[in-house]
Structures are given as C-alpha cells and as structure tokens.
Amino acid sequence: MTPIGRGDGADRAARELLDPQYAHEALLDRLYRYFNQFLGDLMDGVAGGGTAGGIIAAVIIVLILVAVATLVGWQLRKTGRRNAMTAGALFGARATTAAEHRQRAEQLADEGHWSEAVQERLRAIARDLEERALVDGMPGRTADELAAEAGAALPGFAAELTAAARSFDDVTYGGVAGTRDAYETMTALDERLRLARPAPMGGPA
C-alpha cells in the first residue's frame, strides 16, 4: 500500500468535510473535531516536520496548554471569590422586604430560635436602610460592609451597627448561640434606626 503524504491527507480531510453528512453536525461537535484535527497536525509536525517545523509545532502546543491552564485557573479563582461572597453575604438569592424580614424574625423569636431571629432582624435593618436609600443596594453585602456604610450615613449609630454586625457574624459563622438579649438588642436598634435621619453634610452627628 502506498503511504499517504501529508498533502494528500489534507486534501482527503477537506473533501471529507464537504460531505453532506456534516451539514447537520452540531457546531460544538464540529469545532471539537476541527480542534482535534489541528492538534493532530501539530503532533505530526513535531514527529516528522523536521527540526524547524517540529520546534514551531512544539511551541504552539505549549502555548495552547498554557492558555488552557490559565483559563481554568482564572475560572476557579472567579468561582472561589463568588462562593466566598455568597458564604459571607447578608442576604440570600431572593429579594425580601424589610417588613417580611421583621415578620420572619418575630416568628423565629416566638419559637425560641434566637440565632435565626438575630439574623433576620439584621437583614430587616439592612433592607430598611436600602429601601430608604441610606445605603446602596449592593448584592453580596456582608454585615461588616453594612455597618461601615450605614455608620457613615448615620454616625450616631456607628458603634451599635458594628456591634450588631459582630452579633450577626457570631451566630452565623462563629458557632455562638443566639440569645433573647441579643435579639432584643437588635430589635431595639432596628426600631430606633427606623426613625433616624442622616446627618446633614458638614453638620453634627
């Protein structure tokens, strides 16, 4: 059998691609096949393309591998940051009003679920401040970020907001059990914040 040269092989591949059976091939399948053929040509170049051709083909393969590794690493870091933000976020995926958070907090408190009640009461505070445009509606906001931004808008409450954020973090991530006192402190802060107005620019806190 007469060996098939690279030129003849390329011609056969081109004629094969014109076959009507490939007209209905899915785009991803077609791209995958093109990519495999491209890699095959590069490997042929490494194996039998001479010194110069082999070096060029090897360099191209290395560059492709580096690009793939870089893309995978970037995607993993992006996913990790997103997961970290979600884990530390004050709110879940569903948008809930301040009134709904308060109702949920009161229900949990009546049932004696103090940790969850503390969480819901701080969420009520955060949503109320957003609804009144005292803080921005930032997705993935953490309790500490809320305390910092709300404390800038309402400096007279800065220390209490920081303490409330710490209480939220303790029951959410620190393994500290919520208590009635912690919930009542958070509730009292919520009630006073509902009546608070931001300090005028340049005015007293």
Short mmCIF file of N, CA and C in Angstrom, two decimals, residues 26-185:
data_model
loop_
_atom_site.label_atom_id
_atom_site.label_comp_id
_atom_site.label_asym_id
_atom_site.label_seq_id
_atom_site.Cartn_x
_atom_site.Cartn_y
_atom_site.Cartn_z
N ALA A 26 -23.62 19.35 14.80
CA ALA A 26 -23.71 20.43 15.79
C ALA A 26 -22.44 21.26 15.77
N LEU A 27 -22.61 22.55 16.03
CA LEU A 27 -21.47 23.47 15.96
C LEU A 27 -20.37 23.06 16.92
N LEU A 28 -20.75 22.71 18.16
CA LEU A 28 -19.72 22.33 19.14
C LEU A 28 -18.98 21.07 18.71
N ASP A 29 -19.72 20.11 18.15
CA ASP A 29 -19.07 18.89 17.67
C ASP A 29 -18.11 19.20 16.53
N ARG A 30 -18.53 20.11 15.65
CA ARG A 30 -17.67 20.47 14.53
C ARG A 30 -16.41 21.18 15.00
N LEU A 31 -16.57 22.10 15.96
CA LEU A 31 -15.40 22.79 16.49
C LEU A 31 -14.46 21.83 17.21
N TYR A 32 -15.05 20.88 17.95
CA TYR A 32 -14.23 19.90 18.66
C TYR A 32 -13.44 19.05 17.66
N ARG A 33 -14.08 18.67 16.56
CA ARG A 33 -13.40 17.88 15.54
C ARG A 33 -12.29 18.69 14.87
N TYR A 34 -12.56 19.97 14.57
CA TYR A 34 -11.53 20.83 13.99
C TYR A 34 -10.33 20.94 14.93
N PHE A 35 -10.63 21.10 16.22
CA PHE A 35 -9.55 21.27 17.19
C PHE A 35 -8.70 20.00 17.27
N ASN A 36 -9.37 18.84 17.28
CA ASN A 36 -8.62 17.59 17.32
C ASN A 36 -7.76 17.41 16.08
N GLN A 37 -8.30 17.80 14.94
CA GLN A 37 -7.53 17.70 13.71
C GLN A 37 -6.33 18.64 13.75
N PHE A 38 -6.55 19.84 14.30
CA PHE A 38 -5.46 20.81 14.41
C PHE A 38 -4.34 20.26 15.30
N LEU A 39 -4.75 19.67 16.45
CA LEU A 39 -3.74 19.09 17.34
C LEU A 39 -3.02 17.93 16.66
N GLY A 40 -3.78 17.15 15.91
CA GLY A 40 -3.14 16.04 15.20
C GLY A 40 -2.10 16.52 14.21
N ASP A 41 -2.43 17.61 13.50
CA ASP A 41 -1.45 18.17 12.56
C ASP A 41 -0.22 18.67 13.29
N LEU A 42 -0.43 19.29 14.46
CA LEU A 42 0.72 19.78 15.23
C LEU A 42 1.59 18.62 15.69
N MET A 43 0.97 17.55 16.16
CA MET A 43 1.75 16.40 16.60
C MET A 43 2.51 15.77 15.43
N ASP A 44 1.88 15.77 14.26
CA ASP A 44 2.59 15.28 13.08
C ASP A 44 3.80 16.16 12.79
N GLY A 45 3.61 17.47 13.01
CA GLY A 45 4.72 18.40 12.79
C GLY A 45 5.86 18.16 13.75
N VAL A 46 5.50 17.84 14.99
CA VAL A 46 6.55 17.55 15.99
C VAL A 46 7.29 16.28 15.61
N ALA A 47 6.52 15.27 15.14
CA ALA A 47 7.13 13.96 14.87
C ALA A 47 7.92 13.94 13.57
N GLY A 48 7.42 14.61 12.54
CA GLY A 48 8.10 14.46 11.24
C GLY A 48 8.24 15.73 10.44
N GLY A 49 8.13 16.86 11.09
CA GLY A 49 8.20 18.11 10.35
C GLY A 49 9.59 18.69 10.25
N GLY A 50 10.62 17.92 10.56
CA GLY A 50 11.96 18.48 10.53
C GLY A 50 12.25 19.27 11.79
N THR A 51 13.47 19.71 11.93
CA THR A 51 13.88 20.41 13.14
C THR A 51 13.09 21.70 13.35
N ALA A 52 13.07 22.55 12.31
CA ALA A 52 12.38 23.85 12.44
C ALA A 52 10.88 23.66 12.62
N GLY A 53 10.29 22.80 11.78
CA GLY A 53 8.84 22.58 11.89
C GLY A 53 8.47 21.95 13.21
N GLY A 54 9.28 21.01 13.69
CA GLY A 54 8.99 20.37 14.97
C GLY A 54 9.06 21.34 16.12
N ILE A 55 10.05 22.24 16.10
CA ILE A 55 10.17 23.22 17.17
C ILE A 55 8.97 24.15 17.18
N ILE A 56 8.56 24.63 16.00
CA ILE A 56 7.42 25.55 15.91
C ILE A 56 6.15 24.87 16.41
N ALA A 57 5.94 23.63 15.99
CA ALA A 57 4.75 22.91 16.42
C ALA A 57 4.76 22.69 17.94
N ALA A 58 5.94 22.34 18.48
CA ALA A 58 6.03 22.12 19.92
C ALA A 58 5.74 23.41 20.69
N VAL A 59 6.24 24.54 20.20
CA VAL A 59 5.99 25.82 20.85
C VAL A 59 4.50 26.14 20.85
N ILE A 60 3.84 25.88 19.71
CA ILE A 60 2.40 26.16 19.62
C ILE A 60 1.63 25.30 20.61
N ILE A 61 2.01 24.02 20.73
CA ILE A 61 1.33 23.13 21.68
C ILE A 61 1.50 23.63 23.10
N VAL A 62 2.73 24.04 23.45
CA VAL A 62 2.98 24.55 24.80
C VAL A 62 2.15 25.80 25.06
N LEU A 63 2.06 26.68 24.09
CA LEU A 63 1.26 27.91 24.26
C LEU A 63 -0.21 27.58 24.46
N ILE A 64 -0.71 26.59 23.73
CA ILE A 64 -2.11 26.19 23.89
C ILE A 64 -2.34 25.65 25.30
N LEU A 65 -1.43 24.79 25.76
CA LEU A 65 -1.57 24.23 27.10
C LEU A 65 -1.51 25.31 28.18
N VAL A 66 -0.61 26.28 28.01
CA VAL A 66 -0.52 27.39 28.97
C VAL A 66 -1.81 28.20 28.98
N ALA A 67 -2.36 28.46 27.77
CA ALA A 67 -3.60 29.24 27.68
C ALA A 67 -4.75 28.50 28.36
N VAL A 68 -4.84 27.18 28.14
CA VAL A 68 -5.91 26.40 28.77
C VAL A 68 -5.75 26.41 30.29
N ALA A 69 -4.51 26.22 30.77
CA ALA A 69 -4.28 26.22 32.21
C ALA A 69 -4.62 27.57 32.82
N THR A 70 -4.26 28.65 32.12
CA THR A 70 -4.57 29.99 32.61
C THR A 70 -6.08 30.22 32.69
N LEU A 71 -6.80 29.78 31.65
CA LEU A 71 -8.25 29.95 31.63
C LEU A 71 -8.91 29.16 32.76
N VAL A 72 -8.45 27.92 32.97
CA VAL A 72 -9.02 27.11 34.05
C VAL A 72 -8.74 27.73 35.41
N GLY A 73 -7.50 28.21 35.61
CA GLY A 73 -7.16 28.85 36.89
C GLY A 73 -7.97 30.10 37.14
N TRP A 74 -8.17 30.90 36.09
CA TRP A 74 -8.97 32.13 36.24
C TRP A 74 -10.40 31.80 36.61
N GLN A 75 -10.97 30.76 35.97
CA GLN A 75 -12.35 30.38 36.26
C GLN A 75 -12.48 29.87 37.69
N LEU A 76 -11.48 29.10 38.15
CA LEU A 76 -11.53 28.58 39.52
C LEU A 76 -11.45 29.72 40.54
N ARG A 77 -10.57 30.70 40.28
CA ARG A 77 -10.47 31.85 41.20
C ARG A 77 -11.75 32.65 41.21
N LYS A 78 -12.35 32.83 40.03
CA LYS A 78 -13.61 33.58 39.94
C LYS A 78 -14.71 32.86 40.71
N THR A 79 -14.78 31.54 40.55
CA THR A 79 -15.79 30.76 41.26
C THR A 79 -15.56 30.81 42.76
N GLY A 80 -14.27 30.75 43.17
CA GLY A 80 -13.94 30.82 44.59
C GLY A 80 -14.34 32.14 45.20
N ARG A 81 -14.07 33.25 44.48
CA ARG A 81 -14.47 34.57 45.00
C ARG A 81 -15.98 34.67 45.11
N ARG A 82 -16.68 34.15 44.10
CA ARG A 82 -18.15 34.22 44.13
C ARG A 82 -18.70 33.40 45.28
N ASN A 83 -18.13 32.21 45.51
CA ASN A 83 -18.59 31.38 46.62
C ASN A 83 -18.30 32.04 47.96
N ALA A 84 -17.13 32.69 48.05
CA ALA A 84 -16.78 33.36 49.30
C ALA A 84 -17.73 34.51 49.59
N MET A 85 -18.08 35.26 48.53
CA MET A 85 -19.03 36.36 48.71
C MET A 85 -20.39 35.83 49.14
N THR A 86 -20.81 34.72 48.51
CA THR A 86 -22.10 34.15 48.86
C THR A 86 -22.13 33.65 50.29
N ALA A 87 -21.01 33.03 50.72
CA ALA A 87 -20.96 32.50 52.07
C ALA A 87 -21.04 33.59 53.11
N GLY A 88 -20.44 34.76 52.81
CA GLY A 88 -20.44 35.84 53.79
C GLY A 88 -21.52 36.87 53.56
N ALA A 89 -22.40 36.62 52.61
CA ALA A 89 -23.40 37.61 52.25
C ALA A 89 -24.48 37.71 53.31
N LEU A 90 -25.01 38.91 53.44
CA LEU A 90 -26.06 39.16 54.41
C LEU A 90 -27.38 38.58 53.93
N PHE A 91 -27.66 38.71 52.62
CA PHE A 91 -28.92 38.26 52.06
C PHE A 91 -28.73 37.00 51.23
N GLY A 92 -29.82 36.26 51.03
CA GLY A 92 -29.81 35.14 50.12
C GLY A 92 -30.16 35.61 48.72
N ALA A 93 -30.54 34.65 47.87
CA ALA A 93 -30.81 34.98 46.47
C ALA A 93 -32.13 35.73 46.31
N ARG A 94 -33.12 35.45 47.14
CA ARG A 94 -34.45 36.04 46.96
C ARG A 94 -34.54 37.39 47.64
N ALA A 95 -35.05 38.37 46.91
CA ALA A 95 -35.24 39.71 47.47
C ALA A 95 -36.45 39.71 48.39
N THR A 96 -36.26 40.18 49.63
CA THR A 96 -37.31 40.21 50.63
C THR A 96 -37.37 41.61 51.22
N THR A 97 -38.57 42.10 51.49
CA THR A 97 -38.72 43.44 52.04
C THR A 97 -38.33 43.46 53.52
N ALA A 98 -38.11 44.67 54.03
CA ALA A 98 -37.80 44.82 55.45
C ALA A 98 -38.94 44.29 56.30
N ALA A 99 -40.17 44.58 55.89
CA ALA A 99 -41.33 44.11 56.67
C ALA A 99 -41.39 42.60 56.73
N GLU A 100 -41.06 41.95 55.63
CA GLU A 100 -41.08 40.48 55.60
C GLU A 100 -39.99 39.92 56.50
N HIS A 101 -38.80 40.55 56.50
CA HIS A 101 -37.73 40.09 57.38
C HIS A 101 -38.14 40.26 58.85
N ARG A 102 -38.79 41.39 59.17
CA ARG A 102 -39.22 41.60 60.57
C ARG A 102 -40.25 40.56 60.98
N GLN A 103 -41.19 40.29 60.10
CA GLN A 103 -42.21 39.29 60.41
C GLN A 103 -41.57 37.92 60.65
N ARG A 104 -40.63 37.58 59.79
CA ARG A 104 -39.94 36.31 59.94
C ARG A 104 -39.14 36.28 61.24
N ALA A 105 -38.48 37.39 61.58
CA ALA A 105 -37.70 37.46 62.82
C ALA A 105 -38.59 37.26 64.04
N GLU A 106 -39.76 37.90 64.04
CA GLU A 106 -40.67 37.78 65.18
C GLU A 106 -41.19 36.34 65.31
N GLN A 107 -41.44 35.72 64.18
CA GLN A 107 -41.92 34.33 64.22
C GLN A 107 -40.84 33.41 64.80
N LEU A 108 -39.60 33.61 64.37
CA LEU A 108 -38.50 32.79 64.88
C LEU A 108 -38.28 33.04 66.37
N ALA A 109 -38.41 34.31 66.79
CA ALA A 109 -38.24 34.62 68.21
C ALA A 109 -39.34 33.96 69.04
N ASP A 110 -40.57 33.98 68.53
CA ASP A 110 -41.67 33.33 69.25
C ASP A 110 -41.43 31.83 69.41
N GLU A 111 -40.71 31.25 68.46
CA GLU A 111 -40.42 29.82 68.51
C GLU A 111 -39.14 29.52 69.29
N GLY A 112 -38.47 30.57 69.74
CA GLY A 112 -37.25 30.38 70.51
C GLY A 112 -36.01 30.11 69.68
N HIS A 113 -36.07 30.37 68.39
CA HIS A 113 -34.90 30.19 67.52
C HIS A 113 -34.13 31.52 67.47
N TRP A 114 -33.35 31.77 68.51
CA TRP A 114 -32.76 33.09 68.68
C TRP A 114 -31.67 33.40 67.66
N SER A 115 -30.90 32.42 67.28
CA SER A 115 -29.84 32.68 66.29
C SER A 115 -30.44 33.14 64.97
N GLU A 116 -31.43 32.39 64.48
CA GLU A 116 -32.07 32.76 63.22
C GLU A 116 -32.82 34.08 63.34
N ALA A 117 -33.40 34.33 64.52
CA ALA A 117 -34.12 35.58 64.73
C ALA A 117 -33.17 36.77 64.67
N VAL A 118 -31.98 36.63 65.25
CA VAL A 118 -30.97 37.70 65.18
C VAL A 118 -30.58 37.96 63.72
N GLN A 119 -30.38 36.89 62.96
CA GLN A 119 -30.02 37.05 61.56
C GLN A 119 -31.11 37.81 60.79
N GLU A 120 -32.35 37.39 60.97
CA GLU A 120 -33.43 38.03 60.23
C GLU A 120 -33.64 39.48 60.64
N ARG A 121 -33.40 39.79 61.92
CA ARG A 121 -33.59 41.17 62.37
C ARG A 121 -32.51 42.07 61.76
N LEU A 122 -31.28 41.59 61.63
CA LEU A 122 -30.26 42.42 60.98
C LEU A 122 -30.55 42.56 59.49
N ARG A 123 -31.09 41.52 58.89
CA ARG A 123 -31.49 41.64 57.49
C ARG A 123 -32.61 42.66 57.33
N ALA A 124 -33.50 42.72 58.30
CA ALA A 124 -34.55 43.74 58.27
C ALA A 124 -33.95 45.13 58.34
N ILE A 125 -32.95 45.30 59.21
CA ILE A 125 -32.27 46.60 59.33
C ILE A 125 -31.63 46.97 58.00
N ALA A 126 -30.92 46.02 57.41
CA ALA A 126 -30.22 46.29 56.16
C ALA A 126 -31.20 46.65 55.05
N ARG A 127 -32.27 45.88 54.93
CA ARG A 127 -33.24 46.14 53.85
C ARG A 127 -33.95 47.46 54.07
N ASP A 128 -34.26 47.80 55.32
CA ASP A 128 -34.91 49.06 55.61
C ASP A 128 -34.02 50.24 55.21
N LEU A 129 -32.73 50.14 55.51
CA LEU A 129 -31.79 51.20 55.13
C LEU A 129 -31.68 51.31 53.61
N GLU A 130 -31.74 50.18 52.92
CA GLU A 130 -31.71 50.21 51.46
C GLU A 130 -32.98 50.84 50.91
N GLU A 131 -34.12 50.46 51.47
CA GLU A 131 -35.40 51.00 50.98
C GLU A 131 -35.49 52.50 51.19
N ARG A 132 -34.82 53.01 52.21
CA ARG A 132 -34.81 54.45 52.48
C ARG A 132 -33.62 55.14 51.82
N ALA A 133 -32.87 54.40 51.00
CA ALA A 133 -31.74 54.95 50.25
C ALA A 133 -30.65 55.51 51.15
N LEU A 134 -30.54 54.97 52.37
CA LEU A 134 -29.46 55.39 53.26
C LEU A 134 -28.19 54.59 52.99
N VAL A 135 -28.34 53.41 52.39
CA VAL A 135 -27.20 52.64 51.91
C VAL A 135 -27.56 52.13 50.52
N ASP A 136 -26.55 51.80 49.74
CA ASP A 136 -26.78 51.27 48.40
C ASP A 136 -27.24 49.82 48.49
N GLY A 137 -28.04 49.42 47.50
CA GLY A 137 -28.45 48.02 47.42
C GLY A 137 -27.37 47.19 46.75
N MET A 138 -26.40 46.74 47.52
CA MET A 138 -25.23 46.05 46.98
C MET A 138 -25.39 44.54 47.13
N PRO A 139 -25.44 43.78 46.00
CA PRO A 139 -25.54 42.32 46.11
C PRO A 139 -24.31 41.75 46.81
N GLY A 140 -24.51 40.72 47.61
CA GLY A 140 -23.39 40.09 48.28
C GLY A 140 -22.84 40.87 49.45
N ARG A 141 -23.57 41.88 49.92
CA ARG A 141 -23.08 42.70 51.03
C ARG A 141 -22.93 41.84 52.28
N THR A 142 -21.85 42.08 53.02
CA THR A 142 -21.66 41.41 54.30
C THR A 142 -22.15 42.31 55.43
N ALA A 143 -22.28 41.74 56.62
CA ALA A 143 -22.73 42.51 57.78
C ALA A 143 -21.74 43.63 58.11
N ASP A 144 -20.46 43.35 57.99
CA ASP A 144 -19.45 44.37 58.28
C ASP A 144 -19.53 45.52 57.27
N GLU A 145 -19.76 45.19 56.01
CA GLU A 145 -19.89 46.24 54.99
C GLU A 145 -21.12 47.09 55.24
N LEU A 146 -22.20 46.45 55.66
CA LEU A 146 -23.41 47.20 56.01
C LEU A 146 -23.12 48.17 57.15
N ALA A 147 -22.46 47.69 58.21
CA ALA A 147 -22.18 48.53 59.37
C ALA A 147 -21.31 49.73 58.98
N ALA A 148 -20.33 49.50 58.12
CA ALA A 148 -19.44 50.59 57.72
C ALA A 148 -20.19 51.65 56.91
N GLU A 149 -21.00 51.21 55.94
CA GLU A 149 -21.71 52.17 55.09
C GLU A 149 -22.83 52.87 55.87
N ALA A 150 -23.59 52.12 56.65
CA ALA A 150 -24.67 52.73 57.42
C ALA A 150 -24.12 53.64 58.51
N GLY A 151 -22.97 53.27 59.09
CA GLY A 151 -22.36 54.12 60.10
C GLY A 151 -21.90 55.45 59.54
N ALA A 152 -21.51 55.46 58.25
CA ALA A 152 -21.13 56.73 57.62
C ALA A 152 -22.35 57.61 57.39
N ALA A 153 -23.50 57.01 57.07
CA ALA A 153 -24.72 57.78 56.84
C ALA A 153 -25.37 58.20 58.16
N LEU A 154 -25.23 57.37 59.17
CA LEU A 154 -25.83 57.63 60.48
C LEU A 154 -24.74 57.49 61.55
N PRO A 155 -23.85 58.46 61.66
CA PRO A 155 -22.69 58.31 62.55
C PRO A 155 -23.06 58.08 64.01
N GLY A 156 -24.20 58.56 64.43
CA GLY A 156 -24.60 58.35 65.82
C GLY A 156 -24.89 56.90 66.14
N PHE A 157 -25.08 56.07 65.12
CA PHE A 157 -25.37 54.65 65.32
C PHE A 157 -24.19 53.76 64.93
N ALA A 158 -23.06 54.34 64.60
CA ALA A 158 -21.94 53.57 64.06
C ALA A 158 -21.50 52.45 65.00
N ALA A 159 -21.34 52.77 66.27
CA ALA A 159 -20.87 51.75 67.22
C ALA A 159 -21.89 50.64 67.38
N GLU A 160 -23.17 50.98 67.45
CA GLU A 160 -24.20 49.95 67.61
C GLU A 160 -24.32 49.09 66.35
N LEU A 161 -24.15 49.69 65.18
CA LEU A 161 -24.20 48.93 63.94
C LEU A 161 -23.03 47.95 63.87
N THR A 162 -21.87 48.39 64.31
CA THR A 162 -20.71 47.49 64.34
C THR A 162 -20.96 46.32 65.28
N ALA A 163 -21.54 46.61 66.45
CA ALA A 163 -21.85 45.54 67.41
C ALA A 163 -22.91 44.60 66.83
N ALA A 164 -23.89 45.15 66.12
CA ALA A 164 -24.93 44.30 65.52
C ALA A 164 -24.33 43.39 64.46
N ALA A 165 -23.40 43.93 63.65
CA ALA A 165 -22.74 43.11 62.63
C ALA A 165 -21.94 42.00 63.29
N ARG A 166 -21.27 42.30 64.40
CA ARG A 166 -20.49 41.30 65.10
C ARG A 166 -21.41 40.20 65.66
N SER A 167 -22.56 40.61 66.17
CA SER A 167 -23.52 39.62 66.70
C SER A 167 -24.02 38.71 65.58
N PHE A 168 -24.30 39.30 64.41
CA PHE A 168 -24.73 38.50 63.25
C PHE A 168 -23.65 37.50 62.86
N ASP A 169 -22.40 37.95 62.77
CA ASP A 169 -21.30 37.07 62.38
C ASP A 169 -21.09 35.96 63.42
N ASP A 170 -21.26 36.30 64.70
CA ASP A 170 -21.05 35.31 65.76
C ASP A 170 -22.03 34.15 65.62
N VAL A 171 -23.32 34.47 65.41
CA VAL A 171 -24.31 33.40 65.34
C VAL A 171 -24.29 32.69 64.00
N THR A 172 -23.79 33.38 62.96
CA THR A 172 -23.80 32.80 61.62
C THR A 172 -22.56 31.96 61.34
N TYR A 173 -21.40 32.45 61.73
CA TYR A 173 -20.14 31.78 61.38
C TYR A 173 -19.32 31.37 62.60
N GLY A 174 -19.57 31.98 63.75
CA GLY A 174 -18.72 31.74 64.90
C GLY A 174 -19.19 30.65 65.83
N GLY A 175 -20.32 30.03 65.52
CA GLY A 175 -20.81 28.96 66.38
C GLY A 175 -21.36 29.45 67.71
N VAL A 176 -21.64 30.75 67.83
CA VAL A 176 -22.19 31.30 69.07
C VAL A 176 -23.71 31.22 69.00
N ALA A 177 -24.32 30.70 70.03
CA ALA A 177 -25.78 30.57 70.05
C ALA A 177 -26.42 31.94 70.31
N GLY A 178 -27.46 32.23 69.56
CA GLY A 178 -28.19 33.47 69.78
C GLY A 178 -28.96 33.43 71.10
N THR A 179 -29.24 34.60 71.63
CA THR A 179 -29.96 34.69 72.90
C THR A 179 -31.10 35.70 72.78
N ARG A 180 -31.98 35.63 73.76
CA ARG A 180 -33.07 36.60 73.80
C ARG A 180 -32.52 38.03 73.92
N ASP A 181 -31.51 38.20 74.76
CA ASP A 181 -30.94 39.54 74.94
C ASP A 181 -30.35 40.07 73.65
N ALA A 182 -29.65 39.21 72.92
CA ALA A 182 -29.06 39.64 71.65
C ALA A 182 -30.15 40.04 70.66
N TYR A 183 -31.23 39.27 70.64
CA TYR A 183 -32.31 39.60 69.72
C TYR A 183 -33.01 40.89 70.13
N GLU A 184 -33.27 41.05 71.40
CA GLU A 184 -33.95 42.27 71.85
C GLU A 184 -33.08 43.50 71.63
N THR A 185 -31.77 43.37 71.78
CA THR A 185 -30.87 44.49 71.48
C THR A 185 -30.95 44.86 70.01
#
